[in-house]
Each structure stands twice: as C-alpha cells, then as structure tokens.
Amino acid sequence: DAGVIQSPRHEVTEMGQEVTLRCKPISGHNSLFWYRQTMMRGLELLIYFNNNVPIDDSGMPEDRFSAKMPNASFSTLKIQPSEPRDSAVYFCASRSGGQLYNEQFFGPGTRLTVL
Amino acid sequence: AQSVTQLGSHVSVSEGALVLLRCNYSSSVPPYLFWYVQYPNQGLQLLLKYTSAATLVKGINGFEAEFKKSETSFHLTKPSAHMSDAAEYFCAVSDITGNQFYFGTGTSLTVIP
C-alpha cells in the first residue's frame, strides 16, 4: 500500500488566496483526520470523519477553514481566505476501525506558507 | 477525559546511552497508548502501542515501553541511543471509541556523538 497520500507537499501563497489541501487515505480505512502542526501550538486536531461523515470539527479554527470528504478515498481541507497565521504543516491521517487499538497512519504533510 | 503529559520537551543523550522519554496519561477508561516518532520534514510514524495484551511493549528500532497502571505511565526507553534516533517523539492516548487520539506536546531527542 502507498500509505496516506497528501498533495501538494509544499504550498506557498499570498494572503487572501484560497488554498486547497488534498488527502487520499489508505484503502479500507474508514476514519480520516486532519491535523495542523506549528512550533507554537504543537499538533492540533482540526476535524475527523467516520465513514465520510464529519464527526468532530471543534478544532477548526474559524469559518475560513472547511473540510469535505466526498467519498472514501478523498478529502480536502480548504482555507479561504488564507492568512499568514495559517502557515503550518498540515497532516492527514487515516485509521481502520476494526479494533479499538488500531493506530492512525499519517501522511507526509503539506507545508503551507502564507505570505 | 483522556490526556497525556510528556515531561521534558527536550532530552539530550550521548550516543550509546540509555534513552528515557516520559509519558503520563489520564484516562477514565482502560487506555490504549501509543508512541509515535517524527523525523525532520516527515509525518508521524508508529513506534509501538499498548493494547492490554502485555505491559511491556516492544516496538521498532529497539524501542520499548512499559505500561504501569499504578503510576499511570507509559515511558519509552531504548538501551543504547543511535545518532539516527534524533527526532521528535509523541505519546498519545485514544478515546473510548478508539478513534480520536490525544497527543502530548512532544519530546525532542538530541543524540550527542
């Protein structure tokens, strides 16, 4: 298996622009997670989906952030409009729901820089 | 509610010395616990996990962790540090559904040659 795939790996954009991050989870995994990592705040859970349905989006910082999962093999995280404080590494992770102790598998991340 | 506390945001050890990274958990139910490693510019990778099958858990790269219920701890150890162990290490506990993970703030390990 190719693991969790994220694109792009790096994104540089200007303040006010729309940014879309993409994630393909591991085939057969039914949970998907979006995290943000910064030096100041560490690793933060933004939102997670179970069977394509958003379960908990309490970590989404503000209305500028939105996430979708139209099918089991694809998810997007959109920031519109972007701001410099959104600069961070965004990780997608997926998990199989077979056992309670199943781990999350992380993608390589998207490094976002908003100028 | 579930949470983990990692004591020491930075740990330095000499090459060949014992590595000890501390993690204490808080959980209202029997926990499932995890250690992840993050190398520079990479995602998190699972080192090992506690599933209640055994209190001493062996993971990849020579790491192991011991679950101690009386101390609510799940410390990560390695007998002899290698230069390649330099990375960020995260402890995590899952919620009652096993779905949502609560990560610690991470410990940065430096290995001194």
XYZ file of N, CA, C and O in Angstrom, chain B:
452
model
N -12.095 12.211 30.795
C -11.425 12.704 29.593
C -10.015 12.135 29.529
O -9.399 11.852 30.552
N -9.557 11.970 28.321
C -8.230 11.416 28.114
C -7.224 12.524 27.822
O -7.545 13.500 27.143
N -6.012 12.343 28.333
C -4.923 13.269 28.025
C -3.598 12.597 28.336
O -3.557 11.588 29.046
N -2.534 13.134 27.770
C -1.191 12.669 28.095
C -0.306 13.861 28.385
O -0.506 14.946 27.835
N 0.671 13.637 29.247
C 1.655 14.657 29.591
C 3.034 14.094 29.342
O 3.377 13.027 29.855
N 3.801 14.803 28.543
C 5.171 14.398 28.294
C 6.079 15.346 29.064
O 6.068 16.548 28.826
N 6.831 14.790 29.964
C 7.729 15.585 30.781
C 9.046 15.775 30.059
O 9.704 14.806 29.710
N 9.409 17.034 29.874
C 10.655 17.322 29.172
C 10.417 17.500 27.696
O 10.212 16.542 26.961
N 10.454 18.752 27.246
C 10.245 18.991 25.819
C 11.508 18.720 25.021
O 11.445 18.519 23.804
N 12.657 18.715 25.707
C 13.926 18.433 25.061
C 14.732 17.489 25.946
O 14.868 17.719 27.145
N 15.247 16.447 25.329
C 16.109 15.491 26.017
C 17.361 15.285 25.176
O 17.260 15.086 23.958
N 18.515 15.343 25.828
C 19.785 15.087 25.150
C 20.476 13.903 25.808
O 20.539 13.836 27.039
N 20.958 13.001 24.993
C 21.700 11.848 25.495
C 22.928 11.658 24.623
O 22.961 12.059 23.456
N 23.919 11.012 25.183
C 25.107 10.669 24.401
C 24.851 9.403 23.603
O 24.053 8.543 24.008
N 25.513 9.301 22.487
C 25.402 8.086 21.682
C 25.814 6.892 22.534
O 26.848 6.918 23.212
N 24.970 5.858 22.528
C 25.245 4.673 23.322
C 24.617 4.681 24.707
O 24.581 3.649 25.381
N 24.115 5.820 25.124
C 23.491 5.930 26.445
C 22.027 5.539 26.397
O 21.413 5.460 25.328
N 21.475 5.325 27.580
C 20.064 4.977 27.705
C 19.182 6.153 27.306
O 19.424 7.297 27.683
N 18.132 5.838 26.573
C 17.124 6.831 26.240
C 15.895 6.585 27.114
O 15.406 5.447 27.192
N 15.406 7.630 27.766
C 14.183 7.536 28.566
C 13.342 8.759 28.282
O 13.730 9.886 28.597
N 12.184 8.536 27.682
C 11.242 9.620 27.396
C 9.967 9.332 28.183
O 9.407 8.252 28.079
N 9.530 10.323 28.918
C 8.441 10.109 29.883
C 7.077 10.497 29.337
O 6.945 11.524 28.653
N 6.100 9.679 29.699
C 4.717 9.945 29.313
C 3.806 9.476 30.442
O 3.881 8.322 30.867
N 2.971 10.363 30.919
C 1.944 10.011 31.883
C 0.584 10.278 31.260
O 0.407 11.254 30.545
N -0.356 9.413 31.547
C -1.656 9.535 30.914
C -2.741 9.753 31.953
O -2.583 9.444 33.133
N -3.828 10.262 31.480
C -5.037 10.410 32.274
C -6.172 9.845 31.435
O -6.380 10.275 30.301
N -6.849 8.845 32.003
C -7.919 8.231 31.228
C -8.979 7.690 32.162
O -8.661 7.078 33.174
N -10.221 7.877 31.785
C -11.330 7.394 32.604
C -11.685 5.945 32.294
O -12.492 5.345 32.972
N -11.064 5.410 31.274
C -11.292 4.014 30.900
C -9.932 3.372 30.656
O -8.938 4.075 30.491
N -9.874 2.032 30.635
C -8.581 1.409 30.301
C -8.065 1.968 28.991
O -8.759 1.929 27.979
N -6.854 2.486 29.007
C -6.382 3.238 27.842
C -5.711 2.370 26.789
O -5.196 1.298 27.077
N -5.734 2.857 25.575
C -4.836 2.378 24.548
C -3.821 3.505 24.327
O -4.210 4.657 24.132
N -2.558 3.157 24.383
C -1.493 4.149 24.364
C -0.549 3.904 23.211
O -0.310 2.746 22.832
N 0.015 4.971 22.700
C 0.839 4.907 21.501
C 2.053 5.816 21.647
O 1.975 6.865 22.285
N 3.153 5.388 21.044
C 4.292 6.270 20.843
C 4.541 6.385 19.341
O 4.624 5.380 18.639
N 4.670 7.642 18.915
C 4.992 7.937 17.526
C 6.337 8.664 17.477
O 6.710 9.387 18.408
N 7.026 8.536 16.344
C 8.261 9.272 16.107
C 8.085 10.107 14.844
O 7.417 9.689 13.892
N 8.638 11.310 14.881
C 8.595 12.183 13.708
C 10.008 12.640 13.384
O 10.634 13.368 14.159
N 10.511 12.200 12.240
C 11.806 12.654 11.757
C 11.609 13.975 11.021
O 10.499 14.273 10.555
N 12.649 14.765 10.895
C 12.517 16.084 10.259
C 11.845 16.005 8.893
O 12.183 15.147 8.067
N 10.884 16.885 8.719
C 10.171 17.027 7.442
C 9.418 15.761 7.031
O 9.232 15.506 5.830
N 9.006 14.990 8.017
C 8.224 13.791 7.725
C 6.971 13.756 8.602
O 6.822 14.531 9.542
N 6.092 12.834 8.265
C 4.915 12.609 9.089
C 5.239 11.754 10.299
O 6.376 11.320 10.490
N 4.236 11.523 11.140
C 4.430 10.704 12.329
C 4.373 9.233 11.959
O 3.542 8.810 11.149
N 5.229 8.464 12.601
C 5.329 7.033 12.340
C 5.175 6.280 13.659
O 5.787 6.655 14.666
N 4.382 5.242 13.655
C 4.149 4.493 14.885
C 5.396 3.740 15.314
O 6.005 3.015 14.524
N 5.770 3.929 16.583
C 6.880 3.168 17.172
C 6.356 1.899 17.846
O 6.905 0.817 17.678
N 5.313 2.069 18.647
C 4.729 0.945 19.371
C 3.395 1.374 19.952
O 3.074 2.560 19.998
N 2.631 0.359 20.418
C 1.345 0.662 21.028
C 1.028 -0.344 22.124
O 1.442 -1.512 22.053
N 0.307 0.108 23.132
C -0.155 -0.747 24.220
C -1.612 -1.113 23.954
O -2.464 -0.232 23.820
N -1.844 -2.436 23.914
C -3.199 -2.902 23.609
C -3.787 -3.725 24.741
O -4.811 -4.369 24.553
N -3.136 -3.752 25.884
C -3.520 -4.503 27.083
C -3.109 -5.969 27.021
O -3.361 -6.721 27.949
N -2.494 -6.395 25.939
C -2.050 -7.785 25.827
C -0.833 -8.056 26.706
O -0.681 -9.141 27.259
N 0.040 -7.064 26.848
C 1.246 -7.214 27.664
C 1.660 -5.840 28.141
O 1.526 -4.859 27.399
N 2.177 -5.772 29.352
C 2.541 -4.456 29.895
C 3.848 -3.940 29.324
O 4.066 -2.733 29.254
N 4.741 -4.839 28.896
C 5.983 -4.417 28.261
C 5.811 -4.588 26.755
O 5.601 -5.696 26.270
N 5.918 -3.488 26.067
C 5.665 -3.492 24.631
C 6.961 -3.198 23.884
O 7.656 -2.236 24.202
N 7.256 -4.024 22.922
C 8.454 -3.803 22.108
C 8.037 -3.205 20.768
O 7.041 -3.621 20.167
N 8.815 -2.222 20.331
C 8.500 -1.575 19.073
C 9.633 -1.667 18.079
O 10.532 -2.492 18.216
N 9.585 -0.787 17.109
C 10.614 -0.790 16.084
C 11.867 -0.064 16.564
O 11.823 0.701 17.529
N 12.973 -0.319 15.882
C 14.240 0.374 16.137
C 14.759 0.191 17.555
O 15.495 1.034 18.058
N 14.389 -0.897 18.218
C 14.921 -1.199 19.541
C 14.237 -0.486 20.691
O 14.673 -0.586 21.844
N 13.175 0.230 20.424
C 12.440 0.929 21.473
C 11.452 -0.015 22.168
O 10.941 -0.946 21.564
N 11.199 0.277 23.426
C 10.173 -0.427 24.155
C 9.545 0.519 25.175
O 10.110 1.567 25.499
N 8.367 0.145 25.655
C 7.676 0.967 26.651
C 6.959 0.037 27.615
O 6.493 -1.040 27.228
N 6.863 0.474 28.846
C 6.196 -0.331 29.861
C 4.983 0.403 30.396
O 5.079 1.555 30.830
N 3.854 -0.261 30.359
C 2.615 0.299 30.887
C 2.572 0.014 32.390
O 2.639 -1.144 32.811
N 2.462 1.086 33.172
C 2.372 0.938 34.619
C 1.104 1.638 35.083
O 1.066 2.875 35.203
N 0.101 0.827 35.367
C -1.195 1.387 35.750
C -1.099 2.164 37.056
O -1.712 3.229 37.203
N -0.331 1.647 38.017
C -0.244 2.288 39.335
C 0.376 3.675 39.238
O 0.104 4.548 40.066
N 1.213 3.866 38.224
C 1.877 5.158 38.037
C 1.255 5.947 36.892
O 1.722 7.054 36.604
N 0.268 5.408 36.272
C -0.346 5.984 35.052
C 0.727 6.463 34.092
O 0.697 7.596 33.599
N 1.682 5.584 33.832
C 2.801 5.968 32.987
C 2.983 4.989 31.829
O 2.556 3.828 31.894
N 3.633 5.477 30.808
C 3.946 4.675 29.622
C 5.232 5.245 29.044
O 5.281 5.788 27.953
N 6.326 5.111 29.788
C 7.606 5.696 29.391
C 8.266 4.893 28.287
O 8.222 3.658 28.279
N 8.935 5.597 27.406
C 9.618 4.993 26.263
C 11.102 4.882 26.576
O 11.714 5.851 27.058
N 11.683 3.720 26.297
C 13.105 3.526 26.562
C 13.791 2.838 25.396
O 13.158 2.154 24.588
N 15.104 3.045 25.365
C 15.968 2.331 24.438
C 17.321 2.211 25.118
O 17.837 3.209 25.627
N 17.880 1.010 25.182
C 19.106 0.815 25.969
C 20.303 1.629 25.468
O 21.102 2.110 26.268
N 20.410 1.796 24.155
C 21.596 2.423 23.591
C 21.197 3.339 22.441
O 20.713 2.866 21.412
N 21.401 4.632 22.629
C 20.972 5.602 21.621
C 21.881 5.587 20.403
O 23.110 5.480 20.518
N 21.257 5.722 19.242
C 21.984 5.893 17.993
C 21.748 7.296 17.474
O 20.740 7.929 17.797
N 22.669 7.757 16.671
C 22.519 9.091 16.079
C 21.200 9.187 15.307
O 20.547 10.230 15.301
N 20.815 8.098 14.682
C 19.600 8.092 13.871
C 18.328 8.200 14.705
O 17.235 8.351 14.143
N 18.438 8.123 16.033
C 17.248 8.249 16.891
C 16.857 9.699 17.120
O 15.801 9.978 17.703
N 17.677 10.631 16.697
C 17.366 12.053 16.872
C 16.090 12.389 16.110
O 16.024 12.225 14.879
N 15.070 12.804 16.848
C 13.750 13.044 16.254
C 12.836 13.619 17.329
O 13.236 13.813 18.479
N 11.594 13.862 16.940
C 10.553 14.281 17.877
C 9.705 13.062 18.198
O 9.339 12.306 17.294
N 9.381 12.881 19.478
C 8.624 11.722 19.914
C 7.325 12.175 20.575
O 7.325 13.077 21.425
N 6.247 11.554 20.174
C 4.923 11.904 20.687
C 4.265 10.698 21.342
O 4.227 9.611 20.760
N 3.725 10.931 22.510
C 2.902 9.950 23.198
C 1.445 10.294 22.926
O 1.100 11.484 22.804
N 0.589 9.292 22.809
C -0.825 9.558 22.538
C -1.689 8.525 23.242
O -1.277 7.381 23.451
N -2.894 8.941 23.595
C -3.893 8.046 24.173
C -5.166 8.194 23.350
O -5.496 9.287 22.884
N -5.873 7.103 23.176
C -7.096 7.177 22.381
C -8.321 7.344 23.282
O -8.281 7.013 24.462
N -9.393 7.846 22.692
C -10.628 7.992 23.459
C -11.353 6.651 23.539
O -10.857 5.633 23.058
N -12.504 6.654 24.153
C -13.212 5.405 24.435
C -13.611 4.667 23.157
O -13.747 3.454 23.130
N -13.759 5.402 22.064
C -14.123 4.765 20.796
C -12.904 4.213 20.084
O -13.043 3.487 19.099
N -11.727 4.581 20.573
C -10.503 4.203 19.874
C -10.224 5.077 18.674
O -9.223 4.907 17.991
N -11.080 6.037 18.439
C -10.965 6.808 17.211
C -10.137 8.074 17.396
O -9.149 8.289 16.700
N -10.540 8.915 18.324
C -9.832 10.184 18.483
C -8.625 9.990 19.389
O -8.724 9.400 20.455
N -7.478 10.513 18.912
C -6.238 10.417 19.670
C -5.935 11.756 20.333
O -6.162 12.810 19.745
N -5.387 11.686 21.538
C -4.941 12.882 22.235
C -3.422 12.797 22.338
O -2.890 11.906 23.002
N -2.757 13.713 21.662
C -1.302 13.684 21.597
C -0.683 14.581 22.667
O -1.230 15.631 23.013
N 0.486 14.144 23.158
C 1.266 15.004 24.012
C 1.934 16.093 23.199
O 1.823 16.133 21.968
N 2.644 16.943 23.897
C 3.282 18.093 23.240
C 4.598 17.732 22.572
O 5.209 18.568 21.916
N 5.029 16.490 22.765
C 6.219 16.040 22.076
C 7.499 16.250 22.870
O 7.609 17.171 23.675
N 8.471 15.368 22.641
C 9.809 15.486 23.228
C 10.819 15.392 22.096
O 10.804 14.417 21.340
N 11.658 16.402 22.013
C 12.702 16.413 21.001
C 13.941 15.732 21.564
O 14.481 16.162 22.585
N 14.355 14.664 20.910
C 15.526 13.915 21.357
C 16.748 14.306 20.527
O 16.717 14.217 19.294
N 17.784 14.721 21.208
C 19.078 15.009 20.574
C 20.068 13.944 21.020
O 20.150 13.619 22.213
N 20.818 13.396 20.076
C 21.846 12.406 20.395
C 23.210 13.033 20.126
O 23.492 13.453 18.992
N 24.026 13.066 21.143
C 25.337 13.721 21.071
C 26.405 12.684 20.745
O 26.498 11.667 21.428
N 27.181 12.937 19.706
C 28.196 11.932 19.332
C 29.319 11.848 20.363
O 29.581 12.763 21.128
